[in-house]
């Protein structure tokens, strides 16, 4: 234990947690070594090698036990050996994620809550600023000509002639929103400081410029739920007015760059009937049919691309985490997944009742739950960071009691 306190006194743990969380915002920059070697993976191995003496395996919380159980059940679906290479790649990715989770778990427990909140605030500003700058570089490179589809210019992707921000965290604008969701709600519910006001403006601008319909729906529904459930009338009006002003401000700023973002947003939603949610409806129908044909054990984890190529003539991900689990792990894996998520949401609610400062974490998980209906979060490192924060806050409550 002496080693632990010495690390804490020197500030090594908070500093390293800061580096780790910032590195998540730069996952779009990686080396291909047979898998995507992202910055956070390098720091994770560095963490394991140099800080191995830190006590990492304190008592597991219920949602952590259910997380491990679900991942075990999901990986067990590979025993069918339908697509061995794809199964092994996913299992390796699970191993990396668990290394990240449990190595960071020990470090984050050494950070004070105040330090952790400062780390979140700073990381969000750095990540959103870098993403907006990278997007601006892409705008300059396009010469403001957005004609095309699936073309990437640095932090910008032209998707059916819409200039969507993908930032520095991912090559997918929808996944990028998932990285910003935690920061957005942290700033929204801690808006009193100047730094958090700046962070809220930057993250909101990032989310708006992704032109992600699923992200808009998820975040708006979550804000409305949080307003209805808990906010006092004065706070409700203040929050709604703040959001309105932010959108007006973003409209003015983006207009300076020649981007009529309200027009793009209107087009995105008006085209839902024509493009069937960017083809998602067809993918979801295929996933349901896949489950019907393989109801108990599914087709095996990470088997969607090969199975779809053979049976449906297209090799595309499902873009729905629940249907992905249902079709790949069958009803057994799906039940384990649902129980895991119920434990997360119940734990967030219980945590919020004990500590109102965790409101942002409850909102972030609710928004993530809604967003996963249009994208996959199974191995998204930001999702596991949110679980780490849930663990840290709960540990604080136990300590205080």
mmCIF file of C-alpha atoms in Angstrom:
data_model
loop_
_atom_site.group_PDB
_atom_site.id
_atom_site.type_symbol
_atom_site.label_atom_id
_atom_site.label_comp_id
_atom_site.label_asym_id
_atom_site.label_seq_id
_atom_site.Cartn_x
_atom_site.Cartn_y
_atom_site.Cartn_z
ATOM 1 C CA UNK A 1 0.000 0.000 0.000
ATOM 2 C CA UNK A 2 2.948 2.311 0.549
ATOM 3 C CA UNK A 3 3.637 2.187 -3.182
ATOM 4 C CA UNK A 4 0.040 3.234 -3.892
ATOM 5 C CA UNK A 5 0.129 6.287 -1.633
ATOM 6 C CA UNK A 6 3.495 7.368 -2.995
ATOM 7 C CA UNK A 7 2.101 7.304 -6.533
ATOM 8 C CA UNK A 8 -0.918 9.259 -5.369
ATOM 9 C CA UNK A 9 1.139 11.896 -3.552
ATOM 10 C CA UNK A 10 3.310 12.484 -6.603
ATOM 11 C CA UNK A 11 0.250 12.942 -8.781
ATOM 12 C CA UNK A 12 1.305 10.178 -11.161
ATOM 13 C CA UNK A 13 -2.087 8.461 -11.148
ATOM 14 C CA UNK A 14 -4.170 11.590 -12.045
ATOM 15 C CA UNK A 15 -1.610 12.593 -14.682
ATOM 16 C CA UNK A 16 -1.680 9.158 -16.306
ATOM 17 C CA UNK A 17 -5.487 8.995 -16.191
ATOM 18 C CA UNK A 18 -5.525 12.396 -17.905
ATOM 19 C CA UNK A 19 -3.260 11.055 -20.677
ATOM 20 C CA UNK A 20 -5.384 7.939 -21.092
ATOM 21 C CA UNK A 21 -8.671 9.819 -21.380
ATOM 22 C CA UNK A 22 -7.220 12.365 -23.807
ATOM 23 C CA UNK A 23 -5.788 9.522 -25.901
ATOM 24 C CA UNK A 24 -9.307 8.143 -26.419
ATOM 25 C CA UNK A 25 -10.144 11.314 -28.348
ATOM 26 C CA UNK A 26 -7.379 10.533 -30.868
ATOM 27 C CA UNK A 27 -8.334 6.962 -31.749
ATOM 28 C CA UNK A 28 -8.559 7.945 -35.410
ATOM 29 C CA UNK A 29 -4.757 8.041 -35.496
ATOM 30 C CA UNK A 30 -3.528 4.465 -35.233
ATOM 31 C CA UNK A 31 -0.989 2.035 -36.658
ATOM 32 C CA UNK A 32 -2.250 -0.998 -38.548
ATOM 33 C CA UNK A 33 -0.244 -3.931 -37.170
ATOM 34 C CA UNK A 34 -2.815 -6.597 -37.973
ATOM 35 C CA UNK A 35 -5.164 -4.667 -35.703
ATOM 36 C CA UNK A 36 -5.664 -0.971 -34.981
ATOM 37 C CA UNK A 37 -2.940 -0.014 -32.500
ATOM 38 C CA UNK A 38 -4.573 3.082 -31.012
ATOM 39 C CA UNK A 39 -2.899 5.556 -28.619
ATOM 40 C CA UNK A 40 -4.898 4.319 -25.621
ATOM 41 C CA UNK A 41 -3.656 0.750 -26.223
ATOM 42 C CA UNK A 42 -0.030 1.906 -26.125
ATOM 43 C CA UNK A 43 -0.674 3.792 -22.882
ATOM 44 C CA UNK A 44 -2.493 0.780 -21.443
ATOM 45 C CA UNK A 45 0.533 -1.463 -21.961
ATOM 46 C CA UNK A 46 2.746 1.272 -20.540
ATOM 47 C CA UNK A 47 0.442 1.435 -17.527
ATOM 48 C CA UNK A 48 0.611 -2.328 -16.997
ATOM 49 C CA UNK A 49 4.407 -2.455 -17.280
ATOM 50 C CA UNK A 50 5.276 0.513 -15.056
ATOM 51 C CA UNK A 51 2.434 0.676 -12.549
ATOM 52 C CA UNK A 52 1.769 -3.020 -12.045
ATOM 53 C CA UNK A 53 2.130 -2.768 -8.239
ATOM 54 C CA UNK A 54 -1.033 -0.720 -7.878
ATOM 55 C CA UNK A 55 -3.871 -2.729 -6.377
ATOM 56 C CA UNK A 56 -6.364 -3.100 -9.202
ATOM 57 C CA UNK A 57 -8.696 -5.917 -8.252
ATOM 58 C CA UNK A 58 -10.793 -4.647 -5.390
ATOM 59 C CA UNK A 59 -14.268 -6.117 -4.970
ATOM 60 C CA UNK A 60 -16.226 -6.260 -8.221
ATOM 61 C CA UNK A 61 -19.486 -4.339 -8.386
ATOM 62 C CA UNK A 62 -22.671 -6.038 -9.669
ATOM 63 C CA UNK A 63 -22.538 -4.400 -13.106
ATOM 64 C CA UNK A 64 -18.877 -5.421 -13.459
ATOM 65 C CA UNK A 65 -19.720 -9.049 -12.700
ATOM 66 C CA UNK A 66 -22.522 -8.939 -15.258
ATOM 67 C CA UNK A 67 -20.179 -7.287 -17.782
ATOM 68 C CA UNK A 68 -17.731 -10.173 -17.399
ATOM 69 C CA UNK A 69 -20.556 -12.723 -17.595
ATOM 70 C CA UNK A 70 -21.970 -11.193 -20.781
ATOM 71 C CA UNK A 71 -18.550 -11.020 -22.479
ATOM 72 C CA UNK A 72 -17.901 -14.646 -21.488
ATOM 73 C CA UNK A 73 -21.248 -15.774 -22.946
ATOM 74 C CA UNK A 74 -20.678 -13.691 -26.073
ATOM 75 C CA UNK A 75 -17.199 -15.110 -26.620
ATOM 76 C CA UNK A 76 -18.504 -18.625 -25.985
ATOM 77 C CA UNK A 77 -20.643 -18.294 -29.121
ATOM 78 C CA UNK A 78 -17.366 -18.680 -31.044
ATOM 79 C CA UNK A 79 -17.285 -22.364 -30.047
ATOM 80 C CA UNK A 80 -19.519 -23.056 -33.041
ATOM 81 C CA UNK A 81 -16.479 -22.221 -35.207
ATOM 82 C CA UNK A 82 -18.609 -20.796 -37.997
ATOM 83 C CA UNK A 83 -16.086 -18.066 -38.798
ATOM 84 C CA UNK A 84 -12.925 -18.858 -36.764
ATOM 85 C CA UNK A 85 -10.792 -15.959 -37.974
ATOM 86 C CA UNK A 86 -13.481 -13.359 -37.258
ATOM 87 C CA UNK A 87 -14.218 -14.934 -33.873
ATOM 88 C CA UNK A 88 -10.567 -14.806 -32.833
ATOM 89 C CA UNK A 89 -10.209 -11.159 -33.863
ATOM 90 C CA UNK A 90 -13.152 -10.180 -31.697
ATOM 91 C CA UNK A 91 -11.927 -12.216 -28.736
ATOM 92 C CA UNK A 92 -8.543 -10.496 -29.031
ATOM 93 C CA UNK A 93 -10.317 -7.120 -29.073
ATOM 94 C CA UNK A 94 -12.243 -8.119 -25.910
ATOM 95 C CA UNK A 95 -8.930 -9.001 -24.270
ATOM 96 C CA UNK A 96 -7.504 -5.544 -25.113
ATOM 97 C CA UNK A 97 -10.594 -3.779 -23.778
ATOM 98 C CA UNK A 98 -10.469 -5.731 -20.518
ATOM 99 C CA UNK A 99 -6.767 -4.920 -20.139
ATOM 100 C CA UNK A 100 -7.655 -1.247 -20.556
ATOM 101 C CA UNK A 101 -10.546 -1.477 -18.107
ATOM 102 C CA UNK A 102 -8.832 -3.295 -15.256
ATOM 103 C CA UNK A 103 -5.446 -1.570 -15.557
ATOM 104 C CA UNK A 104 -7.162 1.839 -15.518
ATOM 105 C CA UNK A 105 -9.493 0.743 -12.724
ATOM 106 C CA UNK A 106 -6.641 0.749 -10.218
ATOM 107 C CA UNK A 107 -5.354 4.158 -11.336
ATOM 108 C CA UNK A 108 -8.725 5.871 -11.394
ATOM 109 C CA UNK A 109 -9.427 4.762 -7.826
ATOM 110 C CA UNK A 110 -6.412 6.856 -6.747
ATOM 111 C CA UNK A 111 -7.873 10.030 -8.241
ATOM 112 C CA UNK A 112 -10.016 12.265 -6.083
ATOM 113 C CA UNK A 113 -13.457 13.022 -7.481
ATOM 114 C CA UNK A 114 -12.484 16.687 -7.904
ATOM 115 C CA UNK A 115 -9.382 15.656 -9.854
ATOM 116 C CA UNK A 116 -11.441 13.305 -12.001
ATOM 117 C CA UNK A 117 -13.966 15.996 -12.860
ATOM 118 C CA UNK A 118 -11.160 18.386 -13.808
ATOM 119 C CA UNK A 119 -9.658 15.640 -15.989
ATOM 120 C CA UNK A 120 -12.996 15.136 -17.781
ATOM 121 C CA UNK A 121 -13.413 18.868 -18.302
ATOM 122 C CA UNK A 122 -9.926 19.350 -19.763
ATOM 123 C CA UNK A 123 -10.050 16.193 -21.900
ATOM 124 C CA UNK A 124 -13.345 17.168 -23.496
ATOM 125 C CA UNK A 125 -12.055 20.604 -24.468
ATOM 126 C CA UNK A 126 -8.868 19.165 -25.951
ATOM 127 C CA UNK A 127 -10.724 16.443 -27.875
ATOM 128 C CA UNK A 128 -13.456 18.711 -29.234
ATOM 129 C CA UNK A 129 -11.032 21.523 -30.135
ATOM 130 C CA UNK A 130 -8.749 19.125 -32.002
ATOM 131 C CA UNK A 131 -11.727 17.625 -33.835
ATOM 132 C CA UNK A 132 -13.084 21.013 -34.902
ATOM 133 C CA UNK A 133 -9.626 22.057 -36.109
ATOM 134 C CA UNK A 134 -9.266 18.790 -38.034
ATOM 135 C CA UNK A 135 -12.716 19.380 -39.536
ATOM 136 C CA UNK A 136 -11.747 22.918 -40.539
ATOM 137 C CA UNK A 137 -8.654 21.563 -42.317
ATOM 138 C CA UNK A 138 -10.966 19.195 -44.185
ATOM 139 C CA UNK A 139 -13.267 22.082 -45.148
ATOM 140 C CA UNK A 140 -10.332 24.009 -46.567
ATOM 141 C CA UNK A 141 -9.154 20.964 -48.521
ATOM 142 C CA UNK A 142 -12.592 20.437 -50.088
ATOM 143 C CA UNK A 143 -12.696 24.055 -51.262
ATOM 144 C CA UNK A 144 -16.267 24.052 -49.887
ATOM 145 C CA UNK A 145 -17.298 21.611 -52.620
ATOM 146 C CA UNK A 146 -19.273 18.888 -50.888
ATOM 147 C CA UNK A 147 -20.330 16.840 -53.886
ATOM 148 C CA UNK A 148 -19.659 13.118 -53.446
ATOM 149 C CA UNK A 149 -20.207 10.201 -51.098
ATOM 150 C CA UNK A 150 -17.948 8.354 -48.661
ATOM 151 C CA UNK A 151 -14.962 10.631 -49.270
ATOM 152 C CA UNK A 152 -12.824 11.599 -46.247
ATOM 153 C CA UNK A 153 -10.818 14.826 -45.975
ATOM 154 C CA UNK A 154 -8.990 14.736 -42.641
ATOM 155 C CA UNK A 155 -11.700 15.344 -40.006
ATOM 156 C CA UNK A 156 -14.520 15.636 -42.531
ATOM 157 C CA UNK A 157 -16.448 12.966 -44.399
ATOM 158 C CA UNK A 158 -18.647 13.825 -47.358
ATOM 159 C CA UNK A 159 -21.687 11.586 -46.983
ATOM 160 C CA UNK A 160 -24.209 11.998 -49.804
ATOM 161 C CA UNK A 161 -23.022 15.582 -50.293
ATOM 162 C CA UNK A 162 -23.248 16.400 -46.572
ATOM 163 C CA UNK A 163 -19.988 17.579 -44.871
ATOM 164 C CA UNK A 164 -20.078 15.470 -41.692
ATOM 165 C CA UNK A 165 -17.573 15.902 -38.895
ATOM 166 C CA UNK A 166 -15.712 12.699 -37.965
ATOM 167 C CA UNK A 167 -13.089 14.428 -35.820
ATOM 168 C CA UNK A 168 -9.979 12.811 -34.407
ATOM 169 C CA UNK A 169 -11.606 9.936 -32.500
ATOM 170 C CA UNK A 170 -13.064 7.842 -35.309
ATOM 171 C CA UNK A 171 -13.713 7.589 -39.031
ATOM 172 C CA UNK A 172 -17.463 7.344 -38.379
ATOM 173 C CA UNK A 173 -19.445 10.465 -37.392
ATOM 174 C CA UNK A 174 -21.952 8.380 -35.410
ATOM 175 C CA UNK A 175 -19.196 6.748 -33.347
ATOM 176 C CA UNK A 176 -17.603 10.170 -32.838
ATOM 177 C CA UNK A 177 -20.815 11.403 -31.195
ATOM 178 C CA UNK A 178 -20.539 8.568 -28.695
ATOM 179 C CA UNK A 179 -17.121 9.915 -27.689
ATOM 180 C CA UNK A 180 -18.596 13.394 -27.186
ATOM 181 C CA UNK A 181 -21.737 12.330 -25.324
ATOM 182 C CA UNK A 182 -20.081 11.976 -21.918
ATOM 183 C CA UNK A 183 -18.390 15.389 -22.204
ATOM 184 C CA UNK A 184 -21.549 17.064 -23.498
ATOM 185 C CA UNK A 185 -23.611 16.016 -20.493
ATOM 186 C CA UNK A 186 -20.803 16.724 -18.049
ATOM 187 C CA UNK A 187 -20.591 20.318 -19.286
ATOM 188 C CA UNK A 188 -24.390 20.695 -19.468
ATOM 189 C CA UNK A 189 -24.855 19.757 -15.799
ATOM 190 C CA UNK A 190 -21.720 21.564 -14.596
ATOM 191 C CA UNK A 191 -22.137 24.712 -16.665
ATOM 192 C CA UNK A 192 -21.296 27.189 -13.880
ATOM 193 C CA UNK A 193 -17.555 27.551 -14.646
ATOM 194 C CA UNK A 194 -16.113 29.373 -17.647
ATOM 195 C CA UNK A 195 -14.126 26.293 -18.695
ATOM 196 C CA UNK A 196 -17.258 24.160 -18.753
ATOM 197 C CA UNK A 197 -19.184 26.803 -20.694
ATOM 198 C CA UNK A 198 -16.445 26.722 -23.344
ATOM 199 C CA UNK A 199 -16.482 22.907 -23.309
ATOM 200 C CA UNK A 200 -20.255 22.833 -23.728
ATOM 201 C CA UNK A 201 -20.077 25.153 -26.725
ATOM 202 C CA UNK A 202 -17.299 23.110 -28.372
ATOM 203 C CA UNK A 203 -18.864 19.681 -27.808
ATOM 204 C CA UNK A 204 -22.292 20.889 -28.935
ATOM 205 C CA UNK A 205 -20.767 22.268 -32.118
ATOM 206 C CA UNK A 206 -19.001 18.953 -32.713
ATOM 207 C CA UNK A 207 -22.202 16.946 -32.247
ATOM 208 C CA UNK A 208 -24.258 19.242 -34.479
ATOM 209 C CA UNK A 209 -21.671 19.111 -37.275
ATOM 210 C CA UNK A 210 -21.760 15.303 -37.391
ATOM 211 C CA UNK A 211 -25.292 15.628 -38.811
ATOM 212 C CA UNK A 212 -26.066 12.328 -37.091
ATOM 213 C CA UNK A 213 -29.799 11.740 -36.843
ATOM 214 C CA UNK A 214 -29.424 8.996 -34.245
ATOM 215 C CA UNK A 215 -27.227 11.246 -32.110
ATOM 216 C CA UNK A 216 -29.687 14.146 -32.254
ATOM 217 C CA UNK A 217 -32.592 11.910 -31.302
ATOM 218 C CA UNK A 218 -30.684 10.222 -28.469
ATOM 219 C CA UNK A 219 -29.409 13.430 -26.923
ATOM 220 C CA UNK A 220 -32.664 15.378 -27.275
ATOM 221 C CA UNK A 221 -34.746 12.536 -25.764
ATOM 222 C CA UNK A 222 -32.276 12.237 -22.875
ATOM 223 C CA UNK A 223 -32.361 15.987 -22.142
ATOM 224 C CA UNK A 224 -36.149 15.977 -22.161
ATOM 225 C CA UNK A 225 -36.253 12.945 -19.839
ATOM 226 C CA UNK A 226 -33.839 14.554 -17.389
ATOM 227 C CA UNK A 227 -35.800 17.818 -17.466
ATOM 228 C CA UNK A 228 -39.136 16.090 -16.885
ATOM 229 C CA UNK A 229 -37.877 13.809 -14.136
ATOM 230 C CA UNK A 230 -35.831 16.073 -11.885
ATOM 231 C CA UNK A 231 -35.256 19.676 -12.894
ATOM 232 C CA UNK A 232 -37.121 22.455 -11.124
ATOM 233 C CA UNK A 233 -39.167 24.765 -13.296
ATOM 234 C CA UNK A 234 -36.562 27.521 -13.225
ATOM 235 C CA UNK A 235 -33.801 25.069 -14.123
ATOM 236 C CA UNK A 236 -35.922 23.610 -16.941
ATOM 237 C CA UNK A 237 -36.397 27.007 -18.545
ATOM 238 C CA UNK A 238 -32.742 27.889 -18.056
ATOM 239 C CA UNK A 239 -31.536 24.654 -19.664
ATOM 240 C CA UNK A 240 -33.905 24.958 -22.606
ATOM 241 C CA UNK A 241 -32.946 28.609 -23.143
ATOM 242 C CA UNK A 242 -29.231 27.756 -22.968
ATOM 243 C CA UNK A 243 -29.619 25.002 -25.570
ATOM 244 C CA UNK A 244 -31.601 27.352 -27.826
ATOM 245 C CA UNK A 245 -28.880 30.025 -27.613
ATOM 246 C CA UNK A 246 -26.185 27.464 -28.356
ATOM 247 C CA UNK A 247 -27.933 26.322 -31.536
ATOM 248 C CA UNK A 248 -28.392 29.920 -32.671
ATOM 249 C CA UNK A 249 -24.697 30.588 -32.004
ATOM 250 C CA UNK A 250 -23.602 27.502 -33.915
ATOM 251 C CA UNK A 251 -25.838 28.504 -36.813
ATOM 252 C CA UNK A 252 -24.139 31.905 -36.969
ATOM 253 C CA UNK A 253 -20.614 30.444 -36.757
ATOM 254 C CA UNK A 254 -21.173 27.713 -39.356
ATOM 255 C CA UNK A 255 -22.788 30.213 -41.715
ATOM 256 C CA UNK A 256 -19.494 32.117 -41.709
ATOM 257 C CA UNK A 257 -17.856 28.984 -43.150
ATOM 258 C CA UNK A 258 -20.534 28.720 -45.815
ATOM 259 C CA UNK A 259 -22.338 25.792 -44.139
ATOM 260 C CA UNK A 260 -26.080 26.109 -43.771
ATOM 261 C CA UNK A 261 -26.299 23.548 -41.009
ATOM 262 C CA UNK A 262 -30.058 23.924 -40.507
ATOM 263 C CA UNK A 263 -30.579 23.077 -44.172
ATOM 264 C CA UNK A 264 -28.357 19.992 -43.887
ATOM 265 C CA UNK A 265 -30.177 18.870 -40.717
ATOM 266 C CA UNK A 266 -33.541 19.343 -42.413
ATOM 267 C CA UNK A 267 -32.392 17.319 -45.421
ATOM 268 C CA UNK A 268 -31.062 14.524 -43.214
ATOM 269 C CA UNK A 269 -34.409 14.047 -41.483
ATOM 270 C CA UNK A 270 -36.559 14.603 -44.562
ATOM 271 C CA UNK A 271 -34.632 11.856 -46.384
ATOM 272 C CA UNK A 272 -35.290 9.168 -43.757
ATOM 273 C CA UNK A 273 -38.202 7.758 -45.777
ATOM 274 C CA UNK A 274 -36.141 7.702 -48.966
ATOM 275 C CA UNK A 275 -32.889 6.200 -47.629
ATOM 276 C CA UNK A 276 -34.555 3.999 -44.967
ATOM 277 C CA UNK A 277 -32.257 5.352 -42.257
ATOM 278 C CA UNK A 278 -29.159 5.043 -44.474
ATOM 279 C CA UNK A 279 -30.196 1.492 -45.316
ATOM 280 C CA UNK A 280 -30.447 0.462 -41.657
ATOM 281 C CA UNK A 281 -34.010 -0.813 -41.928
ATOM 282 C CA UNK A 282 -32.946 -3.441 -44.441
ATOM 283 C CA UNK A 283 -29.968 -4.388 -42.262
ATOM 284 C CA UNK A 284 -32.223 -4.724 -39.218
ATOM 285 C CA UNK A 285 -34.667 -6.923 -41.129
ATOM 286 C CA UNK A 286 -31.750 -9.141 -42.188
ATOM 287 C CA UNK A 287 -30.537 -9.327 -38.583
ATOM 288 C CA UNK A 288 -33.970 -10.426 -37.337
ATOM 289 C CA UNK A 289 -34.119 -13.081 -40.048
ATOM 290 C CA UNK A 290 -30.620 -14.224 -39.061
ATOM 291 C CA UNK A 291 -31.795 -14.619 -35.458
ATOM 292 C CA UNK A 292 -34.909 -16.554 -36.507
ATOM 293 C CA UNK A 293 -32.672 -18.990 -38.391
ATOM 294 C CA UNK A 294 -30.175 -19.232 -35.488
ATOM 295 C CA UNK A 295 -32.236 -18.539 -32.350
ATOM 296 C CA UNK A 296 -30.323 -20.217 -29.532
ATOM 297 C CA UNK A 297 -26.592 -19.601 -30.030
ATOM 298 C CA UNK A 298 -26.659 -17.199 -32.982
ATOM 299 C CA UNK A 299 -24.069 -17.276 -35.767
ATOM 300 C CA UNK A 300 -21.126 -16.554 -33.456
ATOM 301 C CA UNK A 301 -19.551 -13.272 -32.407
ATOM 302 C CA UNK A 302 -18.306 -10.985 -35.178
ATOM 303 C CA UNK A 303 -19.791 -13.250 -37.835
ATOM 304 C CA UNK A 304 -22.156 -10.645 -39.295
ATOM 305 C CA UNK A 305 -20.016 -9.550 -42.249
ATOM 306 C CA UNK A 306 -19.310 -13.063 -43.564
ATOM 307 C CA UNK A 307 -22.841 -14.298 -42.915
ATOM 308 C CA UNK A 308 -24.398 -11.259 -44.614
ATOM 309 C CA UNK A 309 -22.086 -11.551 -47.621
ATOM 310 C CA UNK A 310 -23.156 -15.161 -48.155
ATOM 311 C CA UNK A 311 -26.867 -14.828 -47.398
ATOM 312 C CA UNK A 312 -27.721 -11.241 -48.344
ATOM 313 C CA UNK A 313 -25.067 -10.275 -50.871
ATOM 314 C CA UNK A 314 -23.686 -7.392 -48.787
ATOM 315 C CA UNK A 315 -20.944 -7.208 -46.177
ATOM 316 C CA UNK A 316 -22.182 -4.470 -43.829
ATOM 317 C CA UNK A 317 -22.451 -4.158 -40.051
ATOM 318 C CA UNK A 318 -25.940 -4.132 -38.524
ATOM 319 C CA UNK A 319 -25.683 -0.649 -36.905
ATOM 320 C CA UNK A 320 -27.777 -1.763 -33.953
ATOM 321 C CA UNK A 321 -26.068 -3.223 -30.890
ATOM 322 C CA UNK A 322 -29.110 -5.122 -29.633
ATOM 323 C CA UNK A 323 -29.772 -6.786 -32.975
ATOM 324 C CA UNK A 324 -26.062 -7.463 -33.348
ATOM 325 C CA UNK A 325 -26.006 -9.361 -30.045
ATOM 326 C CA UNK A 326 -29.306 -11.090 -30.825
ATOM 327 C CA UNK A 327 -28.159 -12.393 -34.219
ATOM 328 C CA UNK A 328 -24.577 -13.251 -33.216
ATOM 329 C CA UNK A 329 -25.088 -14.684 -29.706
ATOM 330 C CA UNK A 330 -28.709 -15.803 -29.897
ATOM 331 C CA UNK A 331 -31.286 -15.511 -27.160
ATOM 332 C CA UNK A 332 -28.828 -16.606 -24.440
ATOM 333 C CA UNK A 333 -26.332 -13.826 -25.202
ATOM 334 C CA UNK A 334 -29.143 -11.305 -25.690
ATOM 335 C CA UNK A 335 -30.619 -12.012 -22.241
ATOM 336 C CA UNK A 336 -27.165 -11.634 -20.668
ATOM 337 C CA UNK A 337 -26.724 -8.316 -22.484
ATOM 338 C CA UNK A 338 -30.102 -6.933 -21.403
ATOM 339 C CA UNK A 339 -29.493 -7.909 -17.768
ATOM 340 C CA UNK A 340 -26.085 -6.206 -17.960
ATOM 341 C CA UNK A 341 -27.662 -2.979 -19.231
ATOM 342 C CA UNK A 342 -30.466 -3.066 -16.667
ATOM 343 C CA UNK A 343 -27.822 -3.340 -13.929
ATOM 344 C CA UNK A 344 -26.000 -0.306 -15.350
ATOM 345 C CA UNK A 345 -29.101 1.894 -15.454
ATOM 346 C CA UNK A 346 -30.292 0.807 -12.003
ATOM 347 C CA UNK A 347 -26.830 1.423 -10.596
ATOM 348 C CA UNK A 348 -26.783 4.908 -12.175
ATOM 349 C CA UNK A 349 -30.148 5.754 -10.646
ATOM 350 C CA UNK A 350 -29.066 4.531 -7.221
ATOM 351 C CA UNK A 351 -25.818 6.463 -7.519
ATOM 352 C CA UNK A 352 -27.678 9.625 -8.536
ATOM 353 C CA UNK A 353 -29.939 9.377 -5.481
ATOM 354 C CA UNK A 354 -26.836 9.371 -3.276
ATOM 355 C CA UNK A 355 -24.844 11.955 -5.225
ATOM 356 C CA UNK A 356 -26.547 14.557 -7.436
ATOM 357 C CA UNK A 357 -23.210 15.338 -9.109
ATOM 358 C CA UNK A 358 -23.519 12.075 -11.035
ATOM 359 C CA UNK A 359 -26.509 13.360 -13.000
ATOM 360 C CA UNK A 360 -24.290 13.731 -16.075
ATOM 361 C CA UNK A 361 -23.290 10.069 -15.854
ATOM 362 C CA UNK A 362 -26.913 8.902 -15.698
ATOM 363 C CA UNK A 363 -27.744 11.095 -18.696
ATOM 364 C CA UNK A 364 -24.701 9.850 -20.638
ATOM 365 C CA UNK A 365 -25.691 6.205 -20.152
ATOM 366 C CA UNK A 366 -29.319 6.862 -21.123
ATOM 367 C CA UNK A 367 -28.180 8.666 -24.294
ATOM 368 C CA UNK A 368 -25.709 5.869 -25.060
ATOM 369 C CA UNK A 369 -28.481 3.279 -24.640
ATOM 370 C CA UNK A 370 -30.603 5.164 -27.180
ATOM 371 C CA UNK A 371 -27.671 5.678 -29.558
ATOM 372 C CA UNK A 372 -26.792 1.984 -29.575
ATOM 373 C CA UNK A 373 -30.053 1.362 -31.433
ATOM 374 C CA UNK A 374 -28.309 2.830 -34.492
ATOM 375 C CA UNK A 375 -24.652 1.846 -33.926
ATOM 376 C CA UNK A 376 -22.451 -0.723 -32.204
ATOM 377 C CA UNK A 377 -20.899 0.055 -28.810
ATOM 378 C CA UNK A 378 -19.814 -3.453 -27.783
ATOM 379 C CA UNK A 379 -16.086 -2.735 -27.939
ATOM 380 C CA UNK A 380 -16.098 1.039 -27.848
ATOM 381 C CA UNK A 381 -13.446 2.230 -25.404
ATOM 382 C CA UNK A 382 -15.469 5.316 -24.434
ATOM 383 C CA UNK A 383 -18.285 3.102 -23.180
ATOM 384 C CA UNK A 384 -15.838 1.308 -20.878
ATOM 385 C CA UNK A 385 -14.482 4.635 -19.641
ATOM 386 C CA UNK A 386 -18.037 5.505 -18.603
ATOM 387 C CA UNK A 387 -18.190 2.212 -16.702
ATOM 388 C CA UNK A 388 -14.910 3.140 -14.992
ATOM 389 C CA UNK A 389 -16.410 6.451 -13.879
ATOM 390 C CA UNK A 390 -19.453 4.599 -12.560
ATOM 391 C CA UNK A 391 -17.130 2.376 -10.552
ATOM 392 C CA UNK A 392 -15.154 5.347 -9.165
ATOM 393 C CA UNK A 393 -18.198 7.315 -8.006
ATOM 394 C CA UNK A 394 -19.711 4.249 -6.370
ATOM 395 C CA UNK A 395 -16.461 3.604 -4.529
ATOM 396 C CA UNK A 396 -16.595 7.163 -3.187
ATOM 397 C CA UNK A 397 -20.071 6.616 -1.775
ATOM 398 C CA UNK A 398 -18.973 3.391 -0.060
ATOM 399 C CA UNK A 399 -15.960 5.197 1.424
ATOM 400 C CA UNK A 400 -18.098 8.052 2.753
ATOM 401 C CA UNK A 401 -20.597 5.664 4.322
#
